Coordinates of C-alpha atoms and ligand atoms in Angstrom, one line a residue:
M1330 CA 74.1 81.1 -48.2
N1331 CA 72.3 80.6 -45.2
Y1332 CA 70.1 77.5 -44.4
L1333 CA 67.0 77.8 -42.7
S1334 CA 64.5 74.8 -41.3
T1335 CA 61.1 74.3 -43.1
R1336 CA 59.3 74.5 -39.3
G1337 CA 60.6 78.1 -38.5
H1338 CA 63.4 77.1 -36.2
P1339 CA 65.4 80.7 -35.4
D1340 CA 69.0 79.6 -36.5
R1341 CA 70.7 80.1 -39.9
K1342 CA 73.4 77.4 -40.4
R1343 CA 76.2 77.3 -43.4
F1344 CA 76.5 74.3 -46.0
C1345 CA 79.2 72.7 -43.9
E1346 CA 77.4 72.5 -40.9
I1347 CA 74.5 71.1 -42.5
L1348 CA 76.4 68.6 -44.4
L1349 CA 77.0 65.9 -42.0
E1350 CA 73.4 66.5 -40.2
G1351 CA 70.0 65.2 -40.9
L1352 CA 67.1 66.9 -39.9
A1353 CA 67.1 70.3 -38.2
P1354 CA 66.9 70.3 -34.6
D1355 CA 62.8 71.2 -34.8
G1356 CA 62.4 68.1 -37.2
G1357 CA 62.3 70.3 -40.1
L1358 CA 64.4 70.1 -43.5
Y1359 CA 67.1 72.3 -44.5
L1360 CA 66.4 74.7 -47.2
P1361 CA 68.6 77.8 -48.7
E1362 CA 67.3 80.9 -47.7
T1363 CA 66.5 82.0 -51.6
Y1364 CA 67.3 80.2 -54.7
P1365 CA 70.2 81.7 -56.4
Q1366 CA 68.8 82.9 -59.6
V1367 CA 70.2 82.1 -63.1
D1368 CA 69.7 84.2 -66.2
T1369 CA 69.9 83.7 -69.9
A1370 CA 73.5 84.9 -70.1
T1371 CA 74.5 82.6 -67.4
L1372 CA 72.5 79.4 -69.2
A1373 CA 74.4 80.7 -72.2
K1374 CA 78.1 80.4 -70.8
W1375 CA 77.1 77.3 -68.6
R1376 CA 75.5 75.5 -71.7
A1377 CA 79.3 74.7 -73.1
L1378 CA 80.8 73.2 -69.7
P1379 CA 81.6 69.9 -68.9
Y1380 CA 79.7 68.2 -66.2
A1381 CA 82.4 68.4 -63.1
E1382 CA 82.5 72.5 -64.0
L1383 CA 78.8 72.7 -64.4
A1384 CA 78.7 71.0 -61.3
F1385 CA 81.2 73.5 -59.6
E1386 CA 79.4 76.5 -61.1
I1387 CA 76.0 75.3 -59.8
L1388 CA 77.5 74.1 -56.4
S1389 CA 79.6 77.3 -56.0
L1390 CA 76.2 79.2 -55.4
Y1391 CA 75.5 77.2 -52.5
I1392 CA 78.4 76.5 -50.9
D1393 CA 80.2 79.5 -49.8
D1394 CA 82.5 78.1 -46.7
I1395 CA 84.8 75.8 -48.9
P1396 CA 87.2 77.6 -50.8
Q1397 CA 86.3 77.6 -54.5
A1398 CA 89.2 76.1 -55.5
D1399 CA 88.8 72.9 -53.1
L1400 CA 85.1 72.7 -54.5
K1401 CA 86.3 72.8 -58.1
A1402 CA 88.7 70.1 -57.1
I1403 CA 86.1 68.0 -55.5
C1404 CA 84.0 68.5 -58.4
A1405 CA 86.6 67.3 -60.9
K1406 CA 87.5 64.6 -58.7
T1407 CA 84.1 63.1 -58.6
Y1408 CA 82.3 63.4 -62.0
T1409 CA 85.0 61.5 -64.1
A1410 CA 84.4 59.3 -67.3
E1411 CA 86.1 56.9 -65.5
V1412 CA 83.5 56.3 -62.7
F1413 CA 80.4 57.4 -64.8
G1414 CA 80.9 55.6 -68.1
T1415 CA 81.2 58.8 -70.3
D1416 CA 82.6 62.0 -70.7
E1417 CA 79.1 63.3 -70.8
I1418 CA 78.3 61.8 -67.4
V1419 CA 74.4 61.7 -68.1
P1420 CA 74.2 61.4 -71.6
L1421 CA 70.9 61.6 -73.5
R1422 CA 69.4 59.6 -75.8
E1423 CA 66.1 60.1 -77.9
L1424 CA 63.7 57.2 -77.7
E1425 CA 61.0 58.6 -79.7
D1426 CA 60.3 61.7 -81.2
G1427 CA 60.6 64.4 -78.6
V1428 CA 60.9 61.3 -76.0
Y1429 CA 64.3 61.3 -74.4
L1430 CA 66.3 59.1 -71.6
E1431 CA 68.6 60.8 -69.4
A1432 CA 70.9 58.2 -68.1
L1433 CA 71.8 58.8 -64.5
S1434 CA 72.9 54.9 -63.4
N1435 CA 76.1 54.5 -65.3
G1436 CA 78.1 55.2 -61.9
P1437 CA 79.6 52.2 -59.7
T1438 CA 76.2 50.8 -58.5
L1439 CA 74.4 51.2 -61.5
A1440 CA 71.5 53.5 -60.3
F1441 CA 71.2 57.5 -60.0
K1442 CA 72.1 57.3 -56.1
D1443 CA 75.8 57.5 -57.4
M1444 CA 75.4 61.2 -58.8
A1445 CA 74.7 62.6 -55.5
M1446 CA 76.6 59.7 -53.2
Q1447 CA 79.9 59.7 -54.9
L1448 CA 79.6 63.4 -54.1
L1449 CA 79.1 63.1 -51.0
G1450 CA 81.8 60.7 -50.1
N1451 CA 84.2 63.5 -51.4
L1452 CA 82.6 66.1 -49.0
F1453 CA 82.7 64.2 -46.3
E1454 CA 86.2 63.1 -46.6
Y1455 CA 87.5 66.7 -47.0
E1456 CA 85.1 68.3 -44.4
L1457 CA 86.1 65.5 -41.7
A1458 CA 89.9 65.4 -42.5
R1459 CA 89.2 69.7 -41.8
R1460 CA 87.9 69.0 -38.6
G1461 CA 89.8 66.6 -37.7
S1462 CA 86.9 64.4 -37.0
E1463 CA 85.7 61.1 -37.7
L1464 CA 81.9 59.7 -38.2
N1465 CA 80.2 56.4 -38.6
I1466 CA 77.5 56.2 -40.9
L1467 CA 74.4 54.1 -40.0
G1468 CA 72.1 53.1 -42.4
A1469 CA 69.6 50.3 -43.5
T1470 CA 69.0 49.3 -47.1
S1471 CA 66.7 47.2 -49.5
G1472 CA 69.1 47.8 -51.9
D1473 CA 69.9 51.1 -54.1
T1474 CA 70.7 53.3 -50.8
G1475 CA 73.1 51.3 -49.2
S1476 CA 75.6 50.1 -52.4
A1477 CA 75.7 53.8 -53.5
A1478 CA 76.9 54.8 -49.7
E1479 CA 79.0 52.1 -49.5
Y1480 CA 80.8 52.5 -53.4
A1481 CA 81.2 56.2 -52.3
M1482 CA 82.8 55.9 -48.6
R1483 CA 84.8 53.1 -49.3
G1484 CA 88.4 53.6 -48.5
K1485 CA 87.5 57.2 -47.7
K1486 CA 89.6 58.6 -44.1
G1487 CA 87.4 59.4 -41.0
V1488 CA 84.3 57.6 -42.6
R1489 CA 83.3 54.2 -41.5
V1490 CA 79.5 52.3 -43.1
F1491 CA 77.7 50.1 -40.9
M1492 CA 74.8 49.0 -42.9
T1493 CA 72.1 47.0 -42.1
S1494 CA 69.7 45.2 -44.5
P1495 CA 67.2 41.8 -44.3
D1496 CA 69.0 38.9 -44.2
G1497 CA 68.2 37.3 -47.6
R1498 CA 65.7 39.6 -49.2
M1499 CA 67.8 41.6 -51.5
S1500 CA 68.0 40.5 -55.0
P1501 CA 70.9 38.3 -55.4
F1502 CA 72.9 40.9 -57.6
Q1503 CA 72.6 43.9 -55.1
Q1504 CA 73.9 41.5 -52.2
A1505 CA 77.0 40.5 -54.2
Q1506 CA 77.4 44.3 -55.1
M1507 CA 77.9 45.0 -51.4
F1508 CA 79.0 41.7 -49.7
S1509 CA 81.7 41.5 -52.2
L1510 CA 83.3 44.9 -51.0
Q1511 CA 86.5 44.0 -48.8
D1512 CA 87.5 47.7 -47.6
A1513 CA 88.3 47.7 -44.2
N1514 CA 86.0 50.7 -43.4
I1515 CA 82.8 48.9 -44.8
H1516 CA 80.7 46.8 -42.5
N1517 CA 77.9 44.9 -43.9
I1518 CA 75.3 43.6 -41.4
A1519 CA 72.6 41.2 -42.1
I1520 CA 69.6 41.4 -40.0
T1521 CA 67.2 38.8 -39.0
G1522 CA 64.2 40.2 -40.4
V1523 CA 62.7 42.9 -42.6
F1524 CA 63.6 45.9 -44.1
D1525 CA 61.5 47.5 -41.1
D1526 CA 63.4 46.0 -38.4
C1527 CA 66.7 47.3 -40.0
Q1528 CA 65.1 50.8 -40.0
D1529 CA 63.7 50.9 -36.3
I1530 CA 67.4 49.7 -35.2
V1531 CA 68.6 52.8 -36.9
K1532 CA 66.0 54.7 -35.4
A1533 CA 67.0 53.1 -32.0
V1534 CA 70.6 53.7 -32.2
S1535 CA 70.0 57.2 -33.4
N1536 CA 67.8 57.7 -30.3
D1537 CA 70.5 56.8 -27.7
L1538 CA 71.9 60.4 -27.7
G1539 CA 74.9 59.2 -25.7
F1540 CA 75.7 56.7 -28.1
K1541 CA 75.5 58.5 -30.9
R1542 CA 77.7 61.4 -29.4
K1543 CA 80.3 58.9 -28.2
Y1544 CA 80.7 56.8 -31.4
R1545 CA 79.8 60.0 -33.7
I1546 CA 76.7 58.5 -35.6
G1547 CA 75.6 59.7 -38.8
T1548 CA 73.7 59.2 -41.6
V1549 CA 73.3 59.6 -45.4
N1550 CA 69.4 59.3 -46.3
S1551 CA 68.1 61.3 -48.8
I1552 CA 66.4 64.2 -46.8
N1553 CA 70.6 65.5 -46.8
W1554 CA 70.6 68.7 -48.6
A1555 CA 73.9 67.9 -50.3
R1556 CA 72.4 64.9 -51.9
L1557 CA 69.6 66.9 -53.1
L1558 CA 71.9 69.7 -54.5
A1559 CA 74.4 67.4 -56.5
Q1560 CA 71.2 66.1 -58.2
V1561 CA 69.7 69.6 -59.8
V1562 CA 72.9 69.5 -61.9
Y1563 CA 71.8 67.0 -63.8
Y1564 CA 68.5 68.9 -64.9
F1565 CA 70.5 71.5 -66.0
A1566 CA 72.8 68.8 -68.0
G1567 CA 69.6 67.3 -69.5
Y1568 CA 68.1 70.8 -70.3
F1569 CA 71.3 71.6 -72.5
Q1570 CA 71.1 68.6 -74.4
A1571 CA 67.8 68.3 -75.4
T1572 CA 67.9 72.1 -76.3
A1573 CA 70.2 74.0 -78.8
S1574 CA 69.1 77.3 -77.1
N1575 CA 68.2 78.8 -73.7
D1576 CA 64.6 80.1 -74.9
K1577 CA 62.9 76.5 -75.0
P1578 CA 61.3 74.9 -72.7
V1579 CA 61.8 71.1 -71.5
S1580 CA 59.7 68.7 -69.4
F1581 CA 61.4 66.2 -67.0
T1582 CA 59.7 62.7 -65.9
V1583 CA 61.1 61.6 -62.4
P1584 CA 60.5 58.3 -61.1
S1585 CA 59.8 59.0 -57.7
G1586 CA 59.9 57.5 -54.1
N1587 CA 61.2 59.9 -51.6
F1588 CA 60.4 63.1 -53.5
G1589 CA 64.0 63.5 -53.4
N1590 CA 64.9 63.5 -57.1
V1591 CA 62.1 65.5 -58.4
C1592 CA 62.5 67.6 -55.5
A1593 CA 66.1 68.8 -56.7
G1594 CA 64.2 69.4 -60.3
H1595 CA 61.6 71.5 -58.1
V1596 CA 64.8 73.2 -57.1
A1597 CA 66.6 73.6 -60.8
R1598 CA 63.1 75.5 -61.9
M1599 CA 63.2 78.1 -59.1
M1600 CA 66.5 79.0 -59.8
G1601 CA 65.3 79.7 -63.6
L1602 CA 65.8 76.5 -65.8
P1603 CA 63.2 76.9 -68.1
I1604 CA 61.6 73.6 -66.9
Q1605 CA 57.8 73.5 -68.2
T1606 CA 56.5 70.5 -66.3
L1607 CA 57.5 68.3 -63.5
V1608 CA 55.8 64.8 -63.8
V1609 CA 56.0 63.0 -60.7
A1610 CA 55.9 59.0 -61.8
T1611 CA 55.0 56.5 -59.1
N1612 CA 54.0 52.9 -58.5
E1613 CA 51.3 51.3 -56.8
N1614 CA 52.6 53.2 -54.1
D1615 CA 51.0 56.2 -54.8
V1616 CA 50.5 58.9 -52.0
L1617 CA 52.6 61.6 -54.2
D1618 CA 50.3 60.9 -57.1
E1619 CA 47.3 61.1 -55.2
F1620 CA 48.2 64.6 -53.6
F1621 CA 48.9 66.0 -57.3
R1622 CA 45.6 65.0 -58.4
T1623 CA 43.5 65.6 -55.2
G1624 CA 45.5 67.8 -53.0
V1625 CA 45.0 65.1 -50.1
Y1626 CA 48.7 64.0 -48.7
R1627 CA 47.7 60.7 -47.1
V1628 CA 50.6 58.9 -45.5
R1629 CA 50.4 55.0 -45.9
A1630 CA 51.0 52.8 -42.9
A1631 CA 53.7 49.7 -43.3
V1632 CA 50.9 47.3 -43.8
D1633 CA 49.4 49.4 -46.6
T1634 CA 52.7 49.4 -48.4
H1635 CA 53.4 47.5 -51.3
E1636 CA 55.8 45.4 -52.3
T1637 CA 56.1 46.1 -56.1
S1638 CA 58.7 45.3 -59.0
S1639 CA 60.0 48.9 -58.9
P1640 CA 60.9 48.6 -55.1
S1641 CA 63.0 51.8 -54.7
M1642 CA 59.8 53.4 -55.1
D1643 CA 58.1 51.4 -52.2
I1644 CA 57.4 54.2 -49.9
S1645 CA 54.8 54.9 -47.4
K1646 CA 55.4 58.5 -47.0
A1647 CA 57.5 60.8 -48.8
S1648 CA 60.5 62.1 -46.9
N1649 CA 61.6 65.2 -49.2
F1650 CA 57.7 66.6 -49.9
E1651 CA 57.8 68.8 -47.2
R1652 CA 60.2 70.9 -48.8
F1653 CA 58.1 71.6 -51.8
V1654 CA 55.0 71.9 -49.6
F1655 CA 57.1 75.0 -47.8
D1656 CA 57.5 76.5 -51.5
L1657 CA 53.8 75.5 -52.2
V1658 CA 52.5 77.6 -48.9
G1659 CA 55.1 80.6 -49.7
R1660 CA 57.4 79.4 -47.1
D1661 CA 54.7 80.0 -44.3
S1662 CA 56.4 78.0 -41.4
A1663 CA 53.5 78.0 -38.7
R1664 CA 51.2 76.7 -41.9
L1665 CA 53.8 74.0 -42.5
R1666 CA 53.9 72.7 -39.3
Q1667 CA 50.3 72.7 -38.8
L1668 CA 50.1 70.2 -41.8
F1669 CA 53.3 68.2 -40.8
V1670 CA 53.3 68.2 -37.1
D1671 CA 49.5 68.6 -36.1
D1672 CA 47.4 67.2 -39.3
L1673 CA 49.6 64.4 -40.2
G1674 CA 50.3 64.0 -36.5
L1675 CA 47.1 63.4 -35.5
Q1676 CA 45.0 62.1 -38.5
G1677 CA 48.0 60.8 -40.7
S1678 CA 46.9 63.3 -43.7
F1679 CA 46.5 66.5 -44.9
D1680 CA 44.0 68.3 -46.9
L1681 CA 45.3 71.3 -49.5
S1682 CA 42.2 70.9 -51.7
A1683 CA 40.2 73.6 -50.7
D1684 CA 43.6 75.8 -50.3
P1685 CA 44.5 78.4 -53.2
A1686 CA 47.9 77.2 -53.0
F1687 CA 47.0 74.0 -53.9
K1688 CA 46.2 75.4 -57.6
Q1689 CA 50.0 76.5 -57.6
A1690 CA 51.3 73.3 -57.5
A1691 CA 50.5 72.8 -61.3
G1692 CA 50.4 76.4 -62.2
R1693 CA 53.2 78.3 -60.9
F1694 CA 55.0 74.8 -59.7
G1695 CA 54.5 72.8 -62.8
F1696 CA 53.7 69.5 -61.4
R1697 CA 51.7 66.6 -62.8
S1698 CA 51.9 63.1 -61.8
G1699 CA 51.3 59.6 -63.1
R1700 CA 50.8 56.2 -61.7
S1701 CA 51.9 52.7 -63.0
T1702 CA 50.9 49.1 -62.2
H1703 CA 53.0 46.0 -62.7
A1704 CA 51.2 44.8 -65.8
D1705 CA 52.1 48.6 -66.8
R1706 CA 56.2 48.3 -66.3
L1707 CA 56.0 44.6 -68.0
A1708 CA 54.2 46.2 -71.3
T1709 CA 56.3 49.6 -71.3
I1710 CA 59.9 47.5 -71.1
R1711 CA 58.5 45.4 -73.5
D1712 CA 56.9 48.0 -76.1
T1713 CA 60.4 49.9 -75.4
E1714 CA 62.4 46.8 -76.4
K1715 CA 60.4 45.8 -79.5
R1716 CA 60.0 49.4 -81.0
F1717 CA 63.6 51.1 -79.9
A1718 CA 65.5 48.0 -79.1
T1719 CA 66.4 49.4 -75.8
L1720 CA 66.1 47.8 -72.4
I1721 CA 64.7 50.2 -69.4
D1722 CA 64.5 48.9 -66.1
P1723 CA 60.9 48.8 -64.2
H1724 CA 61.6 52.1 -62.2
T1725 CA 62.3 53.9 -65.6
A1726 CA 59.0 52.4 -67.1
D1727 CA 57.2 53.8 -64.4
G1728 CA 58.5 56.8 -65.6
L1729 CA 58.2 56.7 -69.1
K1730 CA 54.7 55.5 -69.0
A1731 CA 53.6 58.8 -66.8
A1732 CA 55.9 60.3 -69.3
R1733 CA 53.7 59.6 -72.3
E1734 CA 50.4 60.9 -70.7
Q1735 CA 52.0 64.0 -70.2
I1736 CA 53.5 65.3 -73.3
S1737 CA 52.8 68.6 -74.9
P1738 CA 53.5 69.4 -78.7
G1739 CA 57.1 70.8 -79.3
V1740 CA 58.2 70.5 -75.8
P1741 CA 61.2 67.6 -74.9
M1742 CA 60.0 65.5 -72.5
V1743 CA 63.4 64.0 -70.5
V1744 CA 62.6 60.4 -68.6
L1745 CA 65.2 60.2 -66.1
E1746 CA 66.7 56.6 -66.2
T1747 CA 67.5 55.9 -62.3
A1748 CA 68.8 52.3 -62.6
L1749 CA 69.9 50.0 -65.4
P1750 CA 67.9 46.8 -65.9
I1751 CA 70.3 44.1 -64.7
K1752 CA 69.9 45.5 -61.2
F1753 CA 66.2 44.3 -62.0
A1754 CA 66.8 41.1 -63.8
A1755 CA 63.7 39.1 -62.4
T1756 CA 61.5 41.2 -63.7
L1757 CA 63.4 41.8 -66.9
V1758 CA 63.5 37.9 -67.2
E1759 CA 59.3 38.2 -66.8
A1760 CA 58.6 40.9 -69.1
L1761 CA 61.0 39.8 -72.3
G1762 CA 62.1 36.0 -71.2
E1763 CA 65.6 36.8 -71.2
E1764 CA 68.3 38.4 -68.8
P1765 CA 69.8 41.9 -69.7
A1766 CA 73.3 41.9 -70.6
R1767 CA 75.6 43.0 -67.9
P1768 CA 78.1 45.5 -67.6
K1769 CA 82.0 43.5 -67.8
K1770 CA 83.1 44.8 -64.4
F1771 CA 79.7 42.8 -62.8
E1772 CA 80.7 39.5 -64.5
G1773 CA 80.6 36.7 -62.0
I1774 CA 80.3 39.1 -58.9
E1775 CA 77.9 36.4 -57.1
A1776 CA 80.9 34.1 -56.9
L1777 CA 83.2 36.6 -54.9
P1778 CA 83.8 36.4 -51.4
K1779 CA 81.3 37.9 -49.0
R1780 CA 82.2 40.1 -46.0
V1781 CA 78.8 40.4 -44.0
V1782 CA 78.0 39.6 -40.4
K1783 CA 74.7 38.4 -39.2
L1784 CA 72.9 39.8 -36.2
P1785 CA 69.5 39.4 -34.8
A1786 CA 66.7 42.2 -35.3
D1787 CA 68.3 44.0 -31.9
A1788 CA 69.5 47.5 -31.4
E1789 CA 71.9 46.2 -28.8
A1790 CA 73.6 43.6 -30.8
V1791 CA 74.3 46.4 -33.6
K1792 CA 75.5 49.0 -31.2
A1793 CA 77.5 46.2 -29.5
Y1794 CA 79.2 45.5 -33.0
I1795 CA 79.8 49.1 -33.9
A1796 CA 81.7 49.8 -30.4
E1797 CA 84.1 46.7 -31.3
N1798 CA 84.4 48.3 -34.6
C1799 CA 85.5 51.6 -33.9
D1800 CA 89.0 52.1 -32.5
Ligands
PLP2091 C1 65.9 55.6 -55.0 C2 65.1 55.4 -56.2 C3 63.9 56.1 -57.1 C4 63.6 57.0 -56.0 O1 64.3 58.0 -56.0 P1 63.7 59.2 -54.8 O2 64.7 60.6 -54.9 O3 63.2 58.5 -53.6 O4 62.4 59.8 -55.2 C5 63.6 55.8 -58.1 N1 64.4 54.9 -58.8 C6 65.4 53.9 -58.4 C7 65.8 53.2 -59.0 C8 65.7 54.5 -57.3 O5 67.1 54.0 -57.0

């Protein structure tokens, strides 16, 4: 399997070459040259497989530069009941007639990012050992990504994590999750500033090519293809749990921010998984909902990005969206560049409303969308608690609301549960007047000793800290 760049760079790469990379050299995103097709006989075989083996079957279609036995061992080591809480790994439960919740957030940090990041940690350790190399991951987080990365990389050989976060701006639970890690290869850096300052620092450090090379700086952001690929697996696992046979369509609703999660659903659908509809659920930051309704993709400025009660969906532009649009315009790189380089670069938006391709988004590709507000989230959390005695987090609430608007009779609707409610306790208290129950292993974490350094919002200070801590 070879990988290409959405923006038309002539190079073709193998999986392990792009594993540790971010963007392609021309600024595009990597995609496989073709989507492997899965027929009904294969689906029938896969239906009975445990999650780790299903993951191996799917990954092996995309990864041919890791020996099969090694890849199998990596999957088996990653997807265990010990790490994810159940043998099913992503158990499905019926909420009401035809509406299901697929639990993706029972991993170490209680959000769905663990599903991919845990695999990434094991793939990185494997590949770095094979190369005899090291990697220093530099990131910026306002919550879920940073903790998922740290729990995936803690104690891994050849990897250090330097994670910046805005000082005092994460929830106490999220802070405690990250700062209580005592592993020597995990470095928490609290920046005096806001999340944008952290992102600017990561950009500034990465743009210093000399420093980047010398200290082997890498990232684990959501455009990483391996992360996306890992997420394809749970669409298959959800499908098998929601159906008894492989001729039945299923729809999925996905709380979306950077379009990484739902893009994995798109890949599963392109492989031939019988997905009828992919519903993109947004909050007040509705760039994606606007596109699927109107054909206009209009990125927002930082000042127009709302701080909401589903903060992991607060994005101004959706970094994985380019992958879908590449397929939408028939994999025409020149057209793609015109949209993402020329139009977005010049006017901050592009308009496909008059392009015949836009009709295909809903048609051939099965996309729908929905939007929620803070009041919707509170109402959905309350209603779900009252009628089904089930607590959901605000992101999953965004999903459930959008799902109900797109149900077609006879087609199971699977809503992806992207976090557990305890991560967003303040909103749960606002909705229900009480704190959600906390899994045992997180009892009292706020009182644990914290391992964090405070630095000013200055890239030079962060560089000096990295240099000091890489020996
Ligand atoms: C990251 C995240 C999302 C958004 O996922 P994308 O892949 O960026 O679309 C939604 N919900 C939660 C809880 C998250 O952590």
